[in-house]
Amino acid sequence: MRPIISVSNLTKTYKGGFTALKNINLDIQDGEIFGLLGPNGAGKTTLISIICGIVNPGEGSITVDGHDIIRDYRATRSLIGLVPQELTTDAFETVWHTVSFSRGLYGKPKNPAHIEKVLKELSLWDKKDEKIMSLSGGMKRRVLIAKALSHEPQILFLDEPTAGVDVELRKDMWQVVRELRASGVTIILTTHYIEEAEEMADRIGVISNGEIILVEEKAELMRKLGTKQLTLELHSKLRKIPTSLKAHKLELMEEGMQLTYTYDTRGTRTGITTLLNDLSKAKIKFRDINTSQSSLEDIFVNLVKRSK
Amino acid sequence: MNWLAIWEIYSFEMARTRRTLAQSIVSPVISTVLYFVVFGSAIGSRITEVDGVSYGSFIVPGLIMLSVLTQSIANASFGIYFPRFTGTIYELLSAPISFFEIVLGYVGAAATKSIILGSIILATAGLFVPLELAHPFWMALFLVLTAITFSLFGFIIGIWADGFEKLQIIPLLIITPLAFLGGSFYSISMLPPFWQKVSLLNPVVYLISGFRWSFYEIADVSLSISLGMIGFFLAICMGIIWWIFKTGYQLKN
C-alpha cells in the first residue's frame, strides 16, 4: 500500500546553522494514527511545518498522496489540516467567522451545514457568535481543531493538541480524534503526554536530536522493548533477600512485604518457574501475585537516553 | 487561481475596516478637513491663487494623495503584520494558495480602502471649495495606481517589520515628510531654483503633480514622467515582493 505521506532523506538546517532535522525517512500510512514523540527541540514541529508548507524544506523530498509538496503544493495542502502547537487565533473574530474563513482559504465554497457539524462535534456550537478572546484556553484549542477540520481534510496534523487542556477536555478530544480516524482521516499526533500516544496511536515514531530513532507499531514496540514486572505480596516480613535468591536480582520493597522480579518479555525463558521453585525451597510464602507491563513512557525515556 | 481564498482574505480585511470605521475612514477625513481649515483658510487668505487656481482648490489633489499614500501603507502593512504578530500567518502559509494570491487579497483590500477614502475626501473637499475635474479618467488612474503601489509598499513594510515600532517608523519618518515636501500644499515652481532641483528627487512630487494635472491641467513635471515614475515605483515594489516570496524572507524560515 502506498503511504499517504512519504518523507525521504529530509535534512533541514536553519539560517543560524542549527540542523533541526537530519536525514529523516518516514512513511505515514493511510488511515492510521501516528504518534510522533520526542523531547523539546527534537524536531517534531519543524518536520510538521515543512510538510504543511510553513517552513522551507532543506534537502530531500516529501510527497503527500503521491504529490510533491513543492511542485504540487495546492494538491498536497488541500489534503492537510493543521492544528498548531501555539494558541494562535484572531482574538477579535467570532468562532463562526474564523472557522468559515479557514474553509474559504482552502478554496472550498461556503457550507454552513458542515461548519455547524464541526462546531457541534467540538462542543463549540453555543459559542459560535462569541469572540475568540472571550473563550478559555481549552475552547481556543477546540477552535483551532475546528478551523483545521473546516475544509474536510484527509490528513490531520495535531501538534501537541492537548497541551494545557484539562483532563475532561483531553478525553473529549481523544474521542473526536477516534471518530475522525473512523471516518478515514489519517492523523499525525505529536505530544508530550506519553499516555496520549499510548491511548491513541497505532504506530509510534520517536525523534531525538533531529533524527528518527525508531518507528514501530505501538503494540509491537511495547512487546519488543517492554519489560514486565512480577510482584509478590509476602505472607510475612522478610528482612533481607536470601543468598539462594540473589541470582534472580529481586528487589525487596514495602518494608519487606513485597518482592519484585523484572524480566524481559522477549526472552525464551522468563525465569518465573525457577524463581517460584527457589522461593519454595527458601520457604518464602506469598499471599498474592501480579504482573505489570512497562509503560510507553518508560520505553520512550530509555530510547531518548540511549540516543544521546 | 484560488479565487475563493483571495475573496476570503479580501472580505476579511474589508470587514476589519467596517469594524474599525472611526479609525479607518472617519479619522483621516477629519484630519483632511483640519488641513483645509488650517492651510486653506490661514494660508489661503495670503496666497489667493497658484497657477490660476484658488489656493483652497489647489491643495485638494495634494491632500487626497497625502491620505492615500499614508493610509495605503498603514492598511497593507498592518493587514499582513497582524497575522504575523498573532501567529495566524501559519494558516495562510499552509493553505493551497499562492503568494501572488495572498498579495492580491491583502493589497486589493488595502488599495480599495484607500480609494474609498480618497473619494470621500474628494467629495468632502467639494463642500469647501469649487473643484474642477479636467480628466476624470487620468484622475482615477493616478488614484488607483498610487493606492496599489503604496499598498504594495506597505505590504513590504508589514513583512519586514518585526515590531510595532518598525511598522510605524517608515511611514512617520519617510513617507509623511516626503508627502509634505512633495508639493501637497505648494507648487514646486514657488521654491528657489536649488530646492526645485532637490524636490525632483522626491518621488511623491511626480505623483502629486500628475494627479493635480488631472484636476486643473497644471503640473510641476510632465504627465509622462509622472506616469513613468509611478510605474517604476510599482515595478520595484513588485520585484521586492517577488523576492520575499521566493526566499520566504521573514515568513518561512
mmCIF file of N, CA, C and O in Angstrom, chain A residues 12 52-56 73-74 77-78 82 84 88-90 92-93 101-102 104-110 144 147, chain B residues 1-2 4-5 8-9 12 15 19 82 86-88 90-98 101 247-248 251-253:
data_model
loop_
_atom_site.group_PDB
_atom_site.id
_atom_site.type_symbol
_atom_site.label_atom_id
_atom_site.label_comp_id
_atom_site.label_asym_id
_atom_site.label_seq_id
_atom_site.Cartn_x
_atom_site.Cartn_y
_atom_site.Cartn_z
ATOM 1 N N LYS A 12 17.100 19.523 7.388
ATOM 2 C CA LYS A 12 16.779 20.940 7.462
ATOM 3 C C LYS A 12 17.783 21.645 8.362
ATOM 4 O O LYS A 12 17.934 21.305 9.539
ATOM 5 N N CYS A 52 3.643 20.815 5.976
ATOM 6 C CA CYS A 52 2.467 21.675 5.765
ATOM 7 C C CYS A 52 2.778 22.917 4.940
ATOM 8 O O CYS A 52 1.859 23.619 4.525
ATOM 9 N N GLY A 53 4.044 23.222 4.712
ATOM 10 C CA GLY A 53 4.389 24.380 3.868
ATOM 11 C C GLY A 53 4.732 25.636 4.639
ATOM 12 O O GLY A 53 4.893 26.698 4.043
ATOM 13 N N ILE A 54 4.843 25.537 5.957
ATOM 14 C CA ILE A 54 5.104 26.738 6.766
ATOM 15 C C ILE A 54 6.590 27.068 6.802
ATOM 16 O O ILE A 54 6.973 28.223 6.909
ATOM 17 N N VAL A 55 7.413 26.048 6.730
ATOM 18 C CA VAL A 55 8.864 26.248 6.751
ATOM 19 C C VAL A 55 9.435 25.685 5.449
ATOM 20 O O VAL A 55 8.993 24.631 4.976
ATOM 21 N N ASN A 56 10.396 26.405 4.878
ATOM 22 C CA ASN A 56 11.038 25.910 3.660
ATOM 23 C C ASN A 56 11.797 24.628 3.940
ATOM 24 O O ASN A 56 12.527 24.553 4.922
ATOM 25 N N TYR A 73 1.951 21.934 -4.567
ATOM 26 C CA TYR A 73 1.580 22.361 -3.212
ATOM 27 C C TYR A 73 0.086 22.541 -3.037
ATOM 28 O O TYR A 73 -0.447 22.317 -1.953
ATOM 29 N N ARG A 74 -0.601 22.900 -4.109
ATOM 30 C CA ARG A 74 -2.058 23.090 -3.951
ATOM 31 C C ARG A 74 -2.724 21.746 -3.641
ATOM 32 O O ARG A 74 -3.592 21.664 -2.768
ATOM 33 N N ARG A 77 -1.566 20.551 0.038
ATOM 34 C CA ARG A 77 -2.098 21.347 1.152
ATOM 35 C C ARG A 77 -3.621 21.194 1.269
ATOM 36 O O ARG A 77 -4.167 21.320 2.361
ATOM 37 N N SER A 78 -4.286 20.941 0.133
ATOM 38 C CA SER A 78 -5.741 20.744 0.182
ATOM 39 C C SER A 78 -6.117 19.536 1.037
ATOM 40 O O SER A 78 -7.211 19.482 1.589
ATOM 41 N N LEU A 82 -4.161 21.431 9.794
ATOM 42 C CA LEU A 82 -3.104 21.571 10.809
ATOM 43 C C LEU A 82 -3.639 22.248 12.061
ATOM 44 O O LEU A 82 -4.240 23.316 11.986
ATOM 45 N N PRO A 84 -1.961 23.870 15.131
ATOM 46 C CA PRO A 84 -0.619 24.216 15.609
ATOM 47 C C PRO A 84 -0.504 24.099 17.121
ATOM 48 O O PRO A 84 -1.507 24.023 17.836
ATOM 49 N N THR A 88 -2.825 30.177 18.453
ATOM 50 C CA THR A 88 -2.788 31.341 17.575
ATOM 51 C C THR A 88 -4.158 31.556 16.949
ATOM 52 O O THR A 88 -4.560 30.810 16.063
ATOM 53 N N THR A 89 -4.857 32.556 17.438
ATOM 54 C CA THR A 89 -6.200 32.813 16.918
ATOM 55 C C THR A 89 -6.392 34.318 16.712
ATOM 56 O O THR A 89 -5.654 35.123 17.262
ATOM 57 N N ASP A 90 -7.394 34.637 15.909
ATOM 58 C CA ASP A 90 -7.771 36.041 15.736
ATOM 59 C C ASP A 90 -8.687 36.417 16.888
ATOM 60 O O ASP A 90 -9.884 36.122 16.860
ATOM 61 N N PHE A 92 -10.217 38.954 17.863
ATOM 62 C CA PHE A 92 -11.394 39.817 17.693
ATOM 63 C C PHE A 92 -12.477 39.203 16.807
ATOM 64 O O PHE A 92 -13.525 39.798 16.597
ATOM 65 N N GLU A 93 -12.199 38.018 16.273
ATOM 66 C CA GLU A 93 -13.180 37.370 15.392
ATOM 67 C C GLU A 93 -14.112 36.468 16.187
ATOM 68 O O GLU A 93 -13.750 35.982 17.255
ATOM 69 N N PHE A 101 -13.732 31.360 7.617
ATOM 70 C CA PHE A 101 -12.582 31.953 6.918
ATOM 71 C C PHE A 101 -11.579 30.858 6.511
ATOM 72 O O PHE A 101 -11.088 30.836 5.387
ATOM 73 N N SER A 102 -11.316 29.948 7.444
ATOM 74 C CA SER A 102 -10.365 28.861 7.164
ATOM 75 C C SER A 102 -10.841 28.022 5.981
ATOM 76 O O SER A 102 -10.049 27.656 5.118
ATOM 77 N N GLY A 104 -12.719 28.967 3.521
ATOM 78 C CA GLY A 104 -12.559 29.760 2.303
ATOM 79 C C GLY A 104 -11.128 29.769 1.799
ATOM 80 O O GLY A 104 -10.879 29.714 0.603
ATOM 81 N N LEU A 105 -10.165 29.809 2.732
ATOM 82 C CA LEU A 105 -8.751 29.813 2.324
ATOM 83 C C LEU A 105 -8.390 28.563 1.526
ATOM 84 O O LEU A 105 -7.480 28.584 0.705
ATOM 85 N N TYR A 106 -9.095 27.486 1.805
ATOM 86 C CA TYR A 106 -8.807 26.226 1.099
ATOM 87 C C TYR A 106 -9.591 26.119 -0.212
ATOM 88 O O TYR A 106 -9.618 25.059 -0.842
ATOM 89 N N GLY A 107 -10.226 27.236 -0.584
ATOM 90 C CA GLY A 107 -10.917 27.252 -1.870
ATOM 91 C C GLY A 107 -12.217 26.482 -1.869
ATOM 92 O O GLY A 107 -12.745 26.144 -2.935
ATOM 93 N N LYS A 108 -12.732 26.190 -0.678
ATOM 94 C CA LYS A 108 -13.993 25.430 -0.611
ATOM 95 C C LYS A 108 -15.169 26.402 -0.507
ATOM 96 O O LYS A 108 -15.108 27.354 0.284
ATOM 97 N N PRO A 109 -16.226 26.151 -1.279
ATOM 98 C CA PRO A 109 -17.394 27.036 -1.174
ATOM 99 C C PRO A 109 -18.034 26.954 0.203
ATOM 100 O O PRO A 109 -17.858 25.961 0.914
ATOM 101 N N LYS A 110 -18.764 27.981 0.559
ATOM 102 C CA LYS A 110 -19.390 28.024 1.888
ATOM 103 C C LYS A 110 -20.258 26.786 2.093
ATOM 104 O O LYS A 110 -20.943 26.346 1.183
ATOM 105 N N LEU A 144 -9.167 25.894 17.157
ATOM 106 C CA LEU A 144 -8.084 25.567 16.214
ATOM 107 C C LEU A 144 -8.359 24.239 15.509
ATOM 108 O O LEU A 144 -8.092 24.091 14.314
ATOM 109 N N LYS A 147 -11.055 24.860 12.948
ATOM 110 C CA LYS A 147 -10.501 25.524 11.763
ATOM 111 C C LYS A 147 -9.805 24.493 10.858
ATOM 112 O O LYS A 147 -9.954 24.528 9.649
ATOM 113 N N MET B 1 -6.099 29.603 -10.251
ATOM 114 C CA MET B 1 -6.222 30.628 -9.205
ATOM 115 C C MET B 1 -7.241 30.197 -8.152
ATOM 116 O O MET B 1 -8.306 29.694 -8.500
ATOM 117 N N ASN B 2 -6.894 30.432 -6.904
ATOM 118 C CA ASN B 2 -7.809 30.122 -5.800
ATOM 119 C C ASN B 2 -8.611 31.402 -5.499
ATOM 120 O O ASN B 2 -8.337 32.127 -4.547
ATOM 121 N N LEU B 4 -11.598 31.865 -4.425
ATOM 122 C CA LEU B 4 -12.343 31.882 -3.163
ATOM 123 C C LEU B 4 -11.455 32.346 -2.005
ATOM 124 O O LEU B 4 -11.892 33.090 -1.134
ATOM 125 N N ALA B 5 -10.208 31.879 -2.031
ATOM 126 C CA ALA B 5 -9.273 32.283 -0.966
ATOM 127 C C ALA B 5 -8.961 33.774 -1.049
ATOM 128 O O ALA B 5 -8.910 34.462 -0.029
ATOM 129 N N GLU B 8 -11.823 35.566 0.272
ATOM 130 C CA GLU B 8 -11.913 35.401 1.728
ATOM 131 C C GLU B 8 -10.969 36.385 2.432
ATOM 132 O O GLU B 8 -11.357 37.042 3.395
ATOM 133 N N ILE B 9 -9.737 36.489 1.935
ATOM 134 C CA ILE B 9 -8.768 37.423 2.536
ATOM 135 C C ILE B 9 -9.265 38.865 2.355
ATOM 136 O O ILE B 9 -9.249 39.672 3.279
ATOM 137 N N PHE B 12 -12.211 39.541 4.577
ATOM 138 C CA PHE B 12 -11.756 39.590 5.974
ATOM 139 C C PHE B 12 -11.187 40.973 6.296
ATOM 140 O O PHE B 12 -11.501 41.573 7.320
ATOM 141 N N ALA B 15 -13.857 43.606 6.225
ATOM 142 C CA ALA B 15 -14.695 43.514 7.434
ATOM 143 C C ALA B 15 -13.992 44.197 8.603
ATOM 144 O O ALA B 15 -14.627 44.827 9.441
ATOM 145 N N ARG B 19 -15.352 47.226 11.018
ATOM 146 C CA ARG B 19 -15.342 47.180 12.490
ATOM 147 C C ARG B 19 -14.638 48.395 13.075
ATOM 148 O O ARG B 19 -14.934 48.841 14.166
ATOM 149 N N PHE B 82 -0.272 41.908 11.257
ATOM 150 C CA PHE B 82 -1.086 41.406 12.370
ATOM 151 C C PHE B 82 -1.104 39.870 12.423
ATOM 152 O O PHE B 82 -0.847 39.296 13.488
ATOM 153 N N THR B 86 0.285 37.737 15.592
ATOM 154 C CA THR B 86 -0.532 36.810 16.390
ATOM 155 C C THR B 86 -0.178 35.348 16.110
ATOM 156 O O THR B 86 -0.548 34.472 16.877
ATOM 157 N N GLY B 87 0.500 35.093 15.004
ATOM 158 C CA GLY B 87 0.867 33.710 14.662
ATOM 159 C C GLY B 87 -0.117 33.062 13.702
ATOM 160 O O GLY B 87 0.121 31.947 13.231
ATOM 161 N N THR B 88 -1.223 33.753 13.390
ATOM 162 C CA THR B 88 -2.208 33.128 12.498
ATOM 163 C C THR B 88 -1.720 33.063 11.043
ATOM 164 O O THR B 88 -2.401 32.494 10.194
ATOM 165 N N TYR B 90 0.327 31.143 10.007
ATOM 166 C CA TYR B 90 0.505 29.717 9.685
ATOM 167 C C TYR B 90 -0.595 29.235 8.746
ATOM 168 O O TYR B 90 -0.378 28.387 7.879
ATOM 169 N N GLU B 91 -1.789 29.818 8.949
ATOM 170 C CA GLU B 91 -2.940 29.365 8.179
ATOM 171 C C GLU B 91 -2.811 29.752 6.709
ATOM 172 O O GLU B 91 -3.173 28.988 5.818
ATOM 173 N N LEU B 92 -2.283 30.950 6.469
ATOM 174 C CA LEU B 92 -2.087 31.394 5.086
ATOM 175 C C LEU B 92 -1.009 30.565 4.410
ATOM 176 O O LEU B 92 -1.115 30.199 3.247
ATOM 177 N N LEU B 93 0.054 30.296 5.177
ATOM 178 C CA LEU B 93 1.195 29.582 4.587
ATOM 179 C C LEU B 93 0.889 28.114 4.326
ATOM 180 O O LEU B 93 1.501 27.498 3.460
ATOM 181 N N SER B 94 -0.039 27.545 5.091
ATOM 182 C CA SER B 94 -0.321 26.117 4.909
ATOM 183 C C SER B 94 -1.553 25.879 4.033
ATOM 184 O O SER B 94 -1.930 24.738 3.786
ATOM 185 N N ALA B 95 -2.178 26.962 3.565
ATOM 186 C CA ALA B 95 -3.361 26.813 2.704
ATOM 187 C C ALA B 95 -2.921 26.672 1.241
ATOM 188 O O ALA B 95 -1.836 27.120 0.870
ATOM 189 N N PRO B 96 -3.770 26.062 0.414
ATOM 190 C CA PRO B 96 -3.403 25.899 -1.010
ATOM 191 C C PRO B 96 -3.575 27.205 -1.774
ATOM 192 O O PRO B 96 -4.459 27.347 -2.611
ATOM 193 N N ILE B 97 -2.759 28.148 -1.436
ATOM 194 C CA ILE B 97 -2.880 29.482 -2.016
ATOM 195 C C ILE B 97 -1.481 29.999 -2.342
ATOM 196 O O ILE B 97 -0.558 29.821 -1.542
ATOM 197 N N SER B 98 -1.342 30.598 -3.521
ATOM 198 C CA SER B 98 -0.016 31.068 -3.921
ATOM 199 C C SER B 98 0.267 32.418 -3.264
ATOM 200 O O SER B 98 -0.643 33.095 -2.793
ATOM 201 N N GLU B 101 -1.602 35.204 -4.817
ATOM 202 C CA GLU B 101 -2.998 35.299 -4.374
ATOM 203 C C GLU B 101 -3.097 35.974 -2.990
ATOM 204 O O GLU B 101 -4.025 36.737 -2.728
ATOM 205 N N THR B 247 12.102 33.689 -1.477
ATOM 206 C CA THR B 247 13.035 33.266 -0.431
ATOM 207 C C THR B 247 12.339 32.914 0.880
ATOM 208 O O THR B 247 12.938 32.273 1.740
ATOM 209 N N GLY B 248 11.094 33.347 1.028
ATOM 210 C CA GLY B 248 10.386 33.120 2.296
ATOM 211 C C GLY B 248 10.856 34.068 3.389
ATOM 212 O O GLY B 248 10.630 33.824 4.574
ATOM 213 N N LEU B 251 9.087 34.959 6.594
ATOM 214 C CA LEU B 251 7.826 34.227 6.599
ATOM 215 C C LEU B 251 8.023 32.730 6.829
ATOM 216 O O LEU B 251 7.349 32.127 7.653
ATOM 217 N N LYS B 252 8.968 32.159 6.098
ATOM 218 C CA LYS B 252 9.052 30.695 6.107
ATOM 219 C C LYS B 252 10.346 30.147 6.691
ATOM 220 O O LYS B 252 10.670 28.996 6.488
ATOM 221 N N ASN B 253 11.090 30.979 7.387
ATOM 222 C CA ASN B 253 12.324 30.451 7.964
ATOM 223 C C ASN B 253 12.350 30.621 9.460
ATOM 224 O O ASN B 253 13.353 30.706 10.066
#
